[in-house]
Amino acid sequence: MPLFYKYLISYLALLIIPLLLIGLLVYQHYVAILKDEITSNHQRMLEQIQDSFDSKIKEMNKISAEIASKPELTPYQLKQNMYNAVKAKNLFLTYTSANIFIKEVFLYIKDQPYVYSGSSTYPTALFIDTFYRYENWSFEQFTKDMSELDRPVLRHSEPIASARLTDDRVLTYLVPLPLNAASPYGSVMFVIEEKTVRKMLQGLLDNSDGNTVILDEKGNRVVSLRDEAYLEQSGFHRQAERLPIGTSTGMLDGKEYAFSKVRSDDFNWTYITMLPIEQFMQRVGEVKSRALLSLGMVLVIGCALIYAMLHFNYHPLRRFLLFTGKQWGESYRNLNEVLHAVHKITEEKQMLGRALNDSRIAVHEHMLLALMTGRVTDPEPFLEKAGEAGIRFTKSGLFVVRLAVRYMENLPRQQQIGILDGMEAMMRDRFECYRVEGLEGPIVNFICAVGPEDGEWPREMKELHGAIRERYGIDVTVGAGNRRQDIRQLGKSFIEASTALDFRLLKGYNEVILYADIADQTNLGCNYPRQDIETMEVLIRQGDTESLTKVVRGILSFIESSAMPLHMVRCICYDMINCIVKETYRLKGTLETADESYPDVFSLTKFDTIQELADVIEVMCGQLCADIVRSQSESKSGGQKQEMLDYIQANYDDQQFSVQNMADHFAISASYLKRQFKEQTGKTITDFLNHYRMEQAKHLLRTTDMKLKDIVPRIGYFDVPSFIRKFKQAFKVTPGDYRKLYETKEHRSE
């Protein structure tokens, strides 16, 4: 008994002394570290919100610059052709759908009667008063602000009434067009719902009573997470100005708060969070309580265990040593020898388990690969071994599905694994299937099984395809082979699925392609568009971008409508590429370029669909044609203007006069002729022709007594009424009144 208490006291001392050291020395140190960590994390999250909000403002400035760079959205184009308003609508829809932060984008042009957006085109007079009714922004003030806007302005959160919005408060960001211009011709108006900004601010103070406020450079509130009464008090703004950058504490509305403050270097805005101090330090309090409780529990349990172990350890230990020595045929004199033997046996067991598991996985993958590639000759033994490896098909109809994910190899490895595992889980929710590894290329392969009653599996495959795209936001094409009842024929289904997947060259990405469909649609008797490809070479040399675009799109339409075999489609694509490359290097020596790699012909080979190839060809040809036209223009601009004017003056009386005939006379395209004439004279061909004809008509009216019906054909017009209408429109008087007016002036001079 004295020995028992001696050991008991010594073991209790060994337990209590470390606990006291932890409580007195380490406890306070780690609590302080936790406080600093909470403070720095809170500050970092606020800085992330500031960076995010600043980036949204910069992104809207970038969108404004893109809008200003669009030729079809210039004031002149919008005024001349309302079809450009439809283009603007599609462009704005792209901005709003790609950026959930922006609810609406509007384009305002000075002195024009419309406001353009992605949803509609609004009359300016009704835009503010009817469709978007700001509580504190009248139509007169709106017009004045838009007309005087010379720098970006963010209107603070304010009430609005509109059936087109889901929130009754918005922030409005106004950017002049062009940005930083001395005299902007218009402006872009971004409407941001307040709830979108508040959702951004919510993550910092989730499930708390705090608040987050954004103040502008003058200290006025831009937006806040919650509309509290103290935000309207002047004392709050003075206190916000006095707060240091970083985290601090103070009193607000009679309650102690923890404040975090950062300032934007780009816009000089201030971001402040306010959190009640008890909530801010809640985690520290929890850690303190748990630490003290843990220390107490360790002390109580440790003392009890020490006593129990001292009381009972001798006899159990002796029995254990005797038992293990008898079981393993050896003599163990202490516990360390037993533990060493147990550890050795455990390691051997783990190694054996890993080897067995690796072998099972390898056999599983090997059998699936053999099944997919058609290397099964005897079904019965194969199915028996497959069952042992965990491969079991309960349905008789087997087919292969191959999925091509676009740009999969560019994703991080961890994200790739997540997408593959997710797709496999979604496939197994709808089909009895196994994913097959070991094939070359970035293609995901599945062996699927369906029963005779599952006639709707193609529809389910399309629904699954849509679900994968929606969940992961990726471009994926699915190729599926035909069902096979005999597993020895599954290799044919694999070839069919591969062939169907290759047809994405024709059908594009994001399609479900069934081999049964493409086999019925293929037309082996298609004509080869060789003449169109030869026409491409001629149009490149002429610099006719407009006609060249039509030819390329025509070849694309011919391929899509002819259902030609895949090998013929590939031949056409490579012939088009060869045409561009040949003309590129033939013309390269005649063009002055600073870049030795001009043009980038290797970009022509980077395509997955014929639509992508057509887009690359159009860009490449447009660049070449523009350089050719520029080179020709520089060499001919001297005498070309006078030649064009001489031609019009010599042929103005021709009633069959046309721009195309004039272009044929100069052996150039009509689009190039119109562009050159406009650049060199400042007028269109039609405007200059009408002006010259009217001047000749005035001359004949003043100097001759010819009847009007004789004058009209002499100046190139068909009928008298049309001439009278155009004459009056140009000079505000009829031809007869003009002649009388001139005769009256001559009589007075005599």
JSON list of N, CA, C and O in Angstrom, two decimals, residues 82-112:
[
{"chain": "A", "resi": 82, "resn": "MET", "atom": "N", "xyz": [-31.72, 52.34, -87.83]},
{"chain": "A", "resi": 82, "resn": "MET", "atom": "CA", "xyz": [-32.27, 51.81, -86.57]},
{"chain": "A", "resi": 82, "resn": "MET", "atom": "C", "xyz": [-31.92, 50.34, -86.37]},
{"chain": "A", "resi": 82, "resn": "MET", "atom": "O", "xyz": [-32.07, 49.80, -85.28]},
{"chain": "A", "resi": 83, "resn": "TYR", "atom": "N", "xyz": [-31.45, 49.68, -87.44]},
{"chain": "A", "resi": 83, "resn": "TYR", "atom": "CA", "xyz": [-31.05, 48.28, -87.25]},
{"chain": "A", "resi": 83, "resn": "TYR", "atom": "C", "xyz": [-29.89, 48.17, -86.27]},
{"chain": "A", "resi": 83, "resn": "TYR", "atom": "O", "xyz": [-29.72, 47.17, -85.60]},
{"chain": "A", "resi": 84, "resn": "ASN", "atom": "N", "xyz": [-29.09, 49.24, -86.19]},
{"chain": "A", "resi": 84, "resn": "ASN", "atom": "CA", "xyz": [-28.00, 49.23, -85.22]},
{"chain": "A", "resi": 84, "resn": "ASN", "atom": "C", "xyz": [-28.51, 49.20, -83.80]},
{"chain": "A", "resi": 84, "resn": "ASN", "atom": "O", "xyz": [-27.82, 48.78, -82.88]},
{"chain": "A", "resi": 85, "resn": "ALA", "atom": "N", "xyz": [-29.74, 49.72, -83.60]},
{"chain": "A", "resi": 85, "resn": "ALA", "atom": "CA", "xyz": [-30.33, 49.63, -82.25]},
{"chain": "A", "resi": 85, "resn": "ALA", "atom": "C", "xyz": [-30.56, 48.18, -81.86]},
{"chain": "A", "resi": 85, "resn": "ALA", "atom": "O", "xyz": [-30.43, 47.80, -80.71]},
{"chain": "A", "resi": 86, "resn": "VAL", "atom": "N", "xyz": [-30.91, 47.34, -82.84]},
{"chain": "A", "resi": 86, "resn": "VAL", "atom": "CA", "xyz": [-31.08, 45.91, -82.56]},
{"chain": "A", "resi": 86, "resn": "VAL", "atom": "C", "xyz": [-29.74, 45.29, -82.21]},
{"chain": "A", "resi": 86, "resn": "VAL", "atom": "O", "xyz": [-29.62, 44.48, -81.30]},
{"chain": "A", "resi": 87, "resn": "LYS", "atom": "N", "xyz": [-28.69, 45.70, -82.92]},
{"chain": "A", "resi": 87, "resn": "LYS", "atom": "CA", "xyz": [-27.35, 45.21, -82.56]},
{"chain": "A", "resi": 87, "resn": "LYS", "atom": "C", "xyz": [-26.98, 45.64, -81.15]},
{"chain": "A", "resi": 87, "resn": "LYS", "atom": "O", "xyz": [-26.40, 44.89, -80.39]},
{"chain": "A", "resi": 88, "resn": "ALA", "atom": "N", "xyz": [-27.31, 46.89, -80.83]},
{"chain": "A", "resi": 88, "resn": "ALA", "atom": "CA", "xyz": [-27.02, 47.38, -79.48]},
{"chain": "A", "resi": 88, "resn": "ALA", "atom": "C", "xyz": [-27.75, 46.55, -78.45]},
{"chain": "A", "resi": 88, "resn": "ALA", "atom": "O", "xyz": [-27.22, 46.21, -77.39]},
{"chain": "A", "resi": 89, "resn": "LYS", "atom": "N", "xyz": [-29.01, 46.18, -78.77]},
{"chain": "A", "resi": 89, "resn": "LYS", "atom": "CA", "xyz": [-29.78, 45.36, -77.83]},
{"chain": "A", "resi": 89, "resn": "LYS", "atom": "C", "xyz": [-29.08, 44.03, -77.58]},
{"chain": "A", "resi": 89, "resn": "LYS", "atom": "O", "xyz": [-28.94, 43.60, -76.44]},
{"chain": "A", "resi": 90, "resn": "ASN", "atom": "N", "xyz": [-28.63, 43.38, -78.65]},
{"chain": "A", "resi": 90, "resn": "ASN", "atom": "CA", "xyz": [-27.94, 42.08, -78.48]},
{"chain": "A", "resi": 90, "resn": "ASN", "atom": "C", "xyz": [-26.64, 42.26, -77.71]},
{"chain": "A", "resi": 90, "resn": "ASN", "atom": "O", "xyz": [-26.28, 41.43, -76.89]},
{"chain": "A", "resi": 91, "resn": "LEU", "atom": "N", "xyz": [-25.92, 43.36, -77.99]},
{"chain": "A", "resi": 91, "resn": "LEU", "atom": "CA", "xyz": [-24.67, 43.60, -77.28]},
{"chain": "A", "resi": 91, "resn": "LEU", "atom": "C", "xyz": [-24.90, 43.82, -75.79]},
{"chain": "A", "resi": 91, "resn": "LEU", "atom": "O", "xyz": [-24.23, 43.26, -74.94]},
{"chain": "A", "resi": 92, "resn": "PHE", "atom": "N", "xyz": [-25.94, 44.64, -75.44]},
{"chain": "A", "resi": 92, "resn": "PHE", "atom": "CA", "xyz": [-26.22, 44.90, -74.03]},
{"chain": "A", "resi": 92, "resn": "PHE", "atom": "C", "xyz": [-26.69, 43.65, -73.33]},
{"chain": "A", "resi": 92, "resn": "PHE", "atom": "O", "xyz": [-26.42, 43.44, -72.15]},
{"chain": "A", "resi": 93, "resn": "LEU", "atom": "N", "xyz": [-27.47, 42.80, -74.05]},
{"chain": "A", "resi": 93, "resn": "LEU", "atom": "CA", "xyz": [-27.89, 41.53, -73.44]},
{"chain": "A", "resi": 93, "resn": "LEU", "atom": "C", "xyz": [-26.69, 40.68, -73.08]},
{"chain": "A", "resi": 93, "resn": "LEU", "atom": "O", "xyz": [-26.67, 40.00, -72.06]},
{"chain": "A", "resi": 94, "resn": "THR", "atom": "N", "xyz": [-25.63, 40.72, -73.94]},
{"chain": "A", "resi": 94, "resn": "THR", "atom": "CA", "xyz": [-24.41, 39.97, -73.65]},
{"chain": "A", "resi": 94, "resn": "THR", "atom": "C", "xyz": [-23.76, 40.48, -72.37]},
{"chain": "A", "resi": 94, "resn": "THR", "atom": "O", "xyz": [-23.34, 39.72, -71.51]},
{"chain": "A", "resi": 95, "resn": "TYR", "atom": "N", "xyz": [-23.72, 41.83, -72.21]},
{"chain": "A", "resi": 95, "resn": "TYR", "atom": "CA", "xyz": [-23.09, 42.39, -71.01]},
{"chain": "A", "resi": 95, "resn": "TYR", "atom": "C", "xyz": [-23.87, 42.01, -69.76]},
{"chain": "A", "resi": 95, "resn": "TYR", "atom": "O", "xyz": [-23.31, 41.63, -68.74]},
{"chain": "A", "resi": 96, "resn": "THR", "atom": "N", "xyz": [-25.21, 42.15, -69.80]},
{"chain": "A", "resi": 96, "resn": "THR", "atom": "CA", "xyz": [-26.01, 41.89, -68.60]},
{"chain": "A", "resi": 96, "resn": "THR", "atom": "C", "xyz": [-26.07, 40.42, -68.26]},
{"chain": "A", "resi": 96, "resn": "THR", "atom": "O", "xyz": [-26.13, 40.06, -67.09]},
{"chain": "A", "resi": 97, "resn": "SER", "atom": "N", "xyz": [-26.06, 39.52, -69.27]},
{"chain": "A", "resi": 97, "resn": "SER", "atom": "CA", "xyz": [-26.10, 38.09, -68.98]},
{"chain": "A", "resi": 97, "resn": "SER", "atom": "C", "xyz": [-24.76, 37.58, -68.49]},
{"chain": "A", "resi": 97, "resn": "SER", "atom": "O", "xyz": [-24.72, 36.63, -67.71]},
{"chain": "A", "resi": 98, "resn": "ALA", "atom": "N", "xyz": [-23.65, 38.20, -68.93]},
{"chain": "A", "resi": 98, "resn": "ALA", "atom": "CA", "xyz": [-22.33, 37.77, -68.50]},
{"chain": "A", "resi": 98, "resn": "ALA", "atom": "C", "xyz": [-21.91, 38.38, -67.18]},
{"chain": "A", "resi": 98, "resn": "ALA", "atom": "O", "xyz": [-20.95, 37.97, -66.58]},
{"chain": "A", "resi": 99, "resn": "ASN", "atom": "N", "xyz": [-22.65, 39.39, -66.68]},
{"chain": "A", "resi": 99, "resn": "ASN", "atom": "CA", "xyz": [-22.28, 40.09, -65.45]},
{"chain": "A", "resi": 99, "resn": "ASN", "atom": "C", "xyz": [-23.52, 40.23, -64.58]},
{"chain": "A", "resi": 99, "resn": "ASN", "atom": "O", "xyz": [-24.37, 41.09, -64.82]},
{"chain": "A", "resi": 100, "resn": "ILE", "atom": "N", "xyz": [-23.64, 39.34, -63.58]},
{"chain": "A", "resi": 100, "resn": "ILE", "atom": "CA", "xyz": [-24.85, 39.38, -62.73]},
{"chain": "A", "resi": 100, "resn": "ILE", "atom": "C", "xyz": [-24.86, 40.60, -61.83]},
{"chain": "A", "resi": 100, "resn": "ILE", "atom": "O", "xyz": [-25.87, 40.91, -61.22]},
{"chain": "A", "resi": 101, "resn": "PHE", "atom": "N", "xyz": [-23.72, 41.31, -61.71]},
{"chain": "A", "resi": 101, "resn": "PHE", "atom": "CA", "xyz": [-23.69, 42.51, -60.89]},
{"chain": "A", "resi": 101, "resn": "PHE", "atom": "C", "xyz": [-24.50, 43.63, -61.53]},
{"chain": "A", "resi": 101, "resn": "PHE", "atom": "O", "xyz": [-25.10, 44.44, -60.84]},
{"chain": "A", "resi": 102, "resn": "ILE", "atom": "N", "xyz": [-24.54, 43.68, -62.87]},
{"chain": "A", "resi": 102, "resn": "ILE", "atom": "CA", "xyz": [-25.24, 44.74, -63.61]},
{"chain": "A", "resi": 102, "resn": "ILE", "atom": "C", "xyz": [-26.63, 44.25, -63.96]},
{"chain": "A", "resi": 102, "resn": "ILE", "atom": "O", "xyz": [-26.79, 43.20, -64.56]},
{"chain": "A", "resi": 103, "resn": "LYS", "atom": "N", "xyz": [-27.64, 45.02, -63.59]},
{"chain": "A", "resi": 103, "resn": "LYS", "atom": "CA", "xyz": [-29.02, 44.67, -63.92]},
{"chain": "A", "resi": 103, "resn": "LYS", "atom": "C", "xyz": [-29.42, 45.18, -65.30]},
{"chain": "A", "resi": 103, "resn": "LYS", "atom": "O", "xyz": [-30.03, 44.46, -66.08]},
{"chain": "A", "resi": 104, "resn": "GLU", "atom": "N", "xyz": [-29.09, 46.43, -65.62]},
{"chain": "A", "resi": 104, "resn": "GLU", "atom": "CA", "xyz": [-29.44, 47.02, -66.91]},
{"chain": "A", "resi": 104, "resn": "GLU", "atom": "C", "xyz": [-28.31, 47.91, -67.39]},
{"chain": "A", "resi": 104, "resn": "GLU", "atom": "O", "xyz": [-27.60, 48.52, -66.57]},
{"chain": "A", "resi": 105, "resn": "VAL", "atom": "N", "xyz": [-28.12, 47.98, -68.72]},
{"chain": "A", "resi": 105, "resn": "VAL", "atom": "CA", "xyz": [-27.16, 48.89, -69.34]},
{"chain": "A", "resi": 105, "resn": "VAL", "atom": "C", "xyz": [-27.92, 49.74, -70.35]},
{"chain": "A", "resi": 105, "resn": "VAL", "atom": "O", "xyz": [-28.65, 49.20, -71.20]},
{"chain": "A", "resi": 106, "resn": "PHE", "atom": "N", "xyz": [-27.78, 51.07, -70.27]},
{"chain": "A", "resi": 106, "resn": "PHE", "atom": "CA", "xyz": [-28.47, 51.98, -71.19]},
{"chain": "A", "resi": 106, "resn": "PHE", "atom": "C", "xyz": [-27.44, 52.85, -71.90]},
{"chain": "A", "resi": 106, "resn": "PHE", "atom": "O", "xyz": [-26.43, 53.25, -71.30]},
{"chain": "A", "resi": 107, "resn": "LEU", "atom": "N", "xyz": [-27.72, 53.14, -73.16]},
{"chain": "A", "resi": 107, "resn": "LEU", "atom": "CA", "xyz": [-26.88, 54.03, -73.96]},
{"chain": "A", "resi": 107, "resn": "LEU", "atom": "C", "xyz": [-27.68, 55.29, -74.27]},
{"chain": "A", "resi": 107, "resn": "LEU", "atom": "O", "xyz": [-28.76, 55.23, -74.86]},
{"chain": "A", "resi": 108, "resn": "TYR", "atom": "N", "xyz": [-27.13, 56.46, -73.85]},
{"chain": "A", "resi": 108, "resn": "TYR", "atom": "CA", "xyz": [-27.78, 57.74, -74.08]},
{"chain": "A", "resi": 108, "resn": "TYR", "atom": "C", "xyz": [-26.90, 58.55, -75.02]},
{"chain": "A", "resi": 108, "resn": "TYR", "atom": "O", "xyz": [-25.70, 58.73, -74.79]},
{"chain": "A", "resi": 109, "resn": "ILE", "atom": "N", "xyz": [-27.46, 59.03, -76.12]},
{"chain": "A", "resi": 109, "resn": "ILE", "atom": "CA", "xyz": [-26.76, 59.85, -77.10]},
{"chain": "A", "resi": 109, "resn": "ILE", "atom": "C", "xyz": [-27.35, 61.25, -77.05]},
{"chain": "A", "resi": 109, "resn": "ILE", "atom": "O", "xyz": [-28.58, 61.43, -77.10]},
{"chain": "A", "resi": 110, "resn": "LYS", "atom": "N", "xyz": [-26.50, 62.24, -76.92]},
{"chain": "A", "resi": 110, "resn": "LYS", "atom": "CA", "xyz": [-26.98, 63.61, -76.87]},
{"chain": "A", "resi": 110, "resn": "LYS", "atom": "C", "xyz": [-27.76, 63.97, -78.14]},
{"chain": "A", "resi": 110, "resn": "LYS", "atom": "O", "xyz": [-27.36, 63.60, -79.24]},
{"chain": "A", "resi": 111, "resn": "ASP", "atom": "N", "xyz": [-28.83, 64.73, -77.96]},
{"chain": "A", "resi": 111, "resn": "ASP", "atom": "CA", "xyz": [-29.65, 65.26, -79.07]},
{"chain": "A", "resi": 111, "resn": "ASP", "atom": "C", "xyz": [-30.28, 64.16, -79.90]},
{"chain": "A", "resi": 111, "resn": "ASP", "atom": "O", "xyz": [-30.61, 64.35, -81.08]},
{"chain": "A", "resi": 112, "resn": "GLN", "atom": "N", "xyz": [-30.44, 62.95, -79.35]},
{"chain": "A", "resi": 112, "resn": "GLN", "atom": "CA", "xyz": [-31.17, 61.90, -80.04]},
{"chain": "A", "resi": 112, "resn": "GLN", "atom": "C", "xyz": [-32.37, 61.50, -79.19]},
{"chain": "A", "resi": 112, "resn": "GLN", "atom": "O", "xyz": [-32.30, 61.53, -77.95]}
]
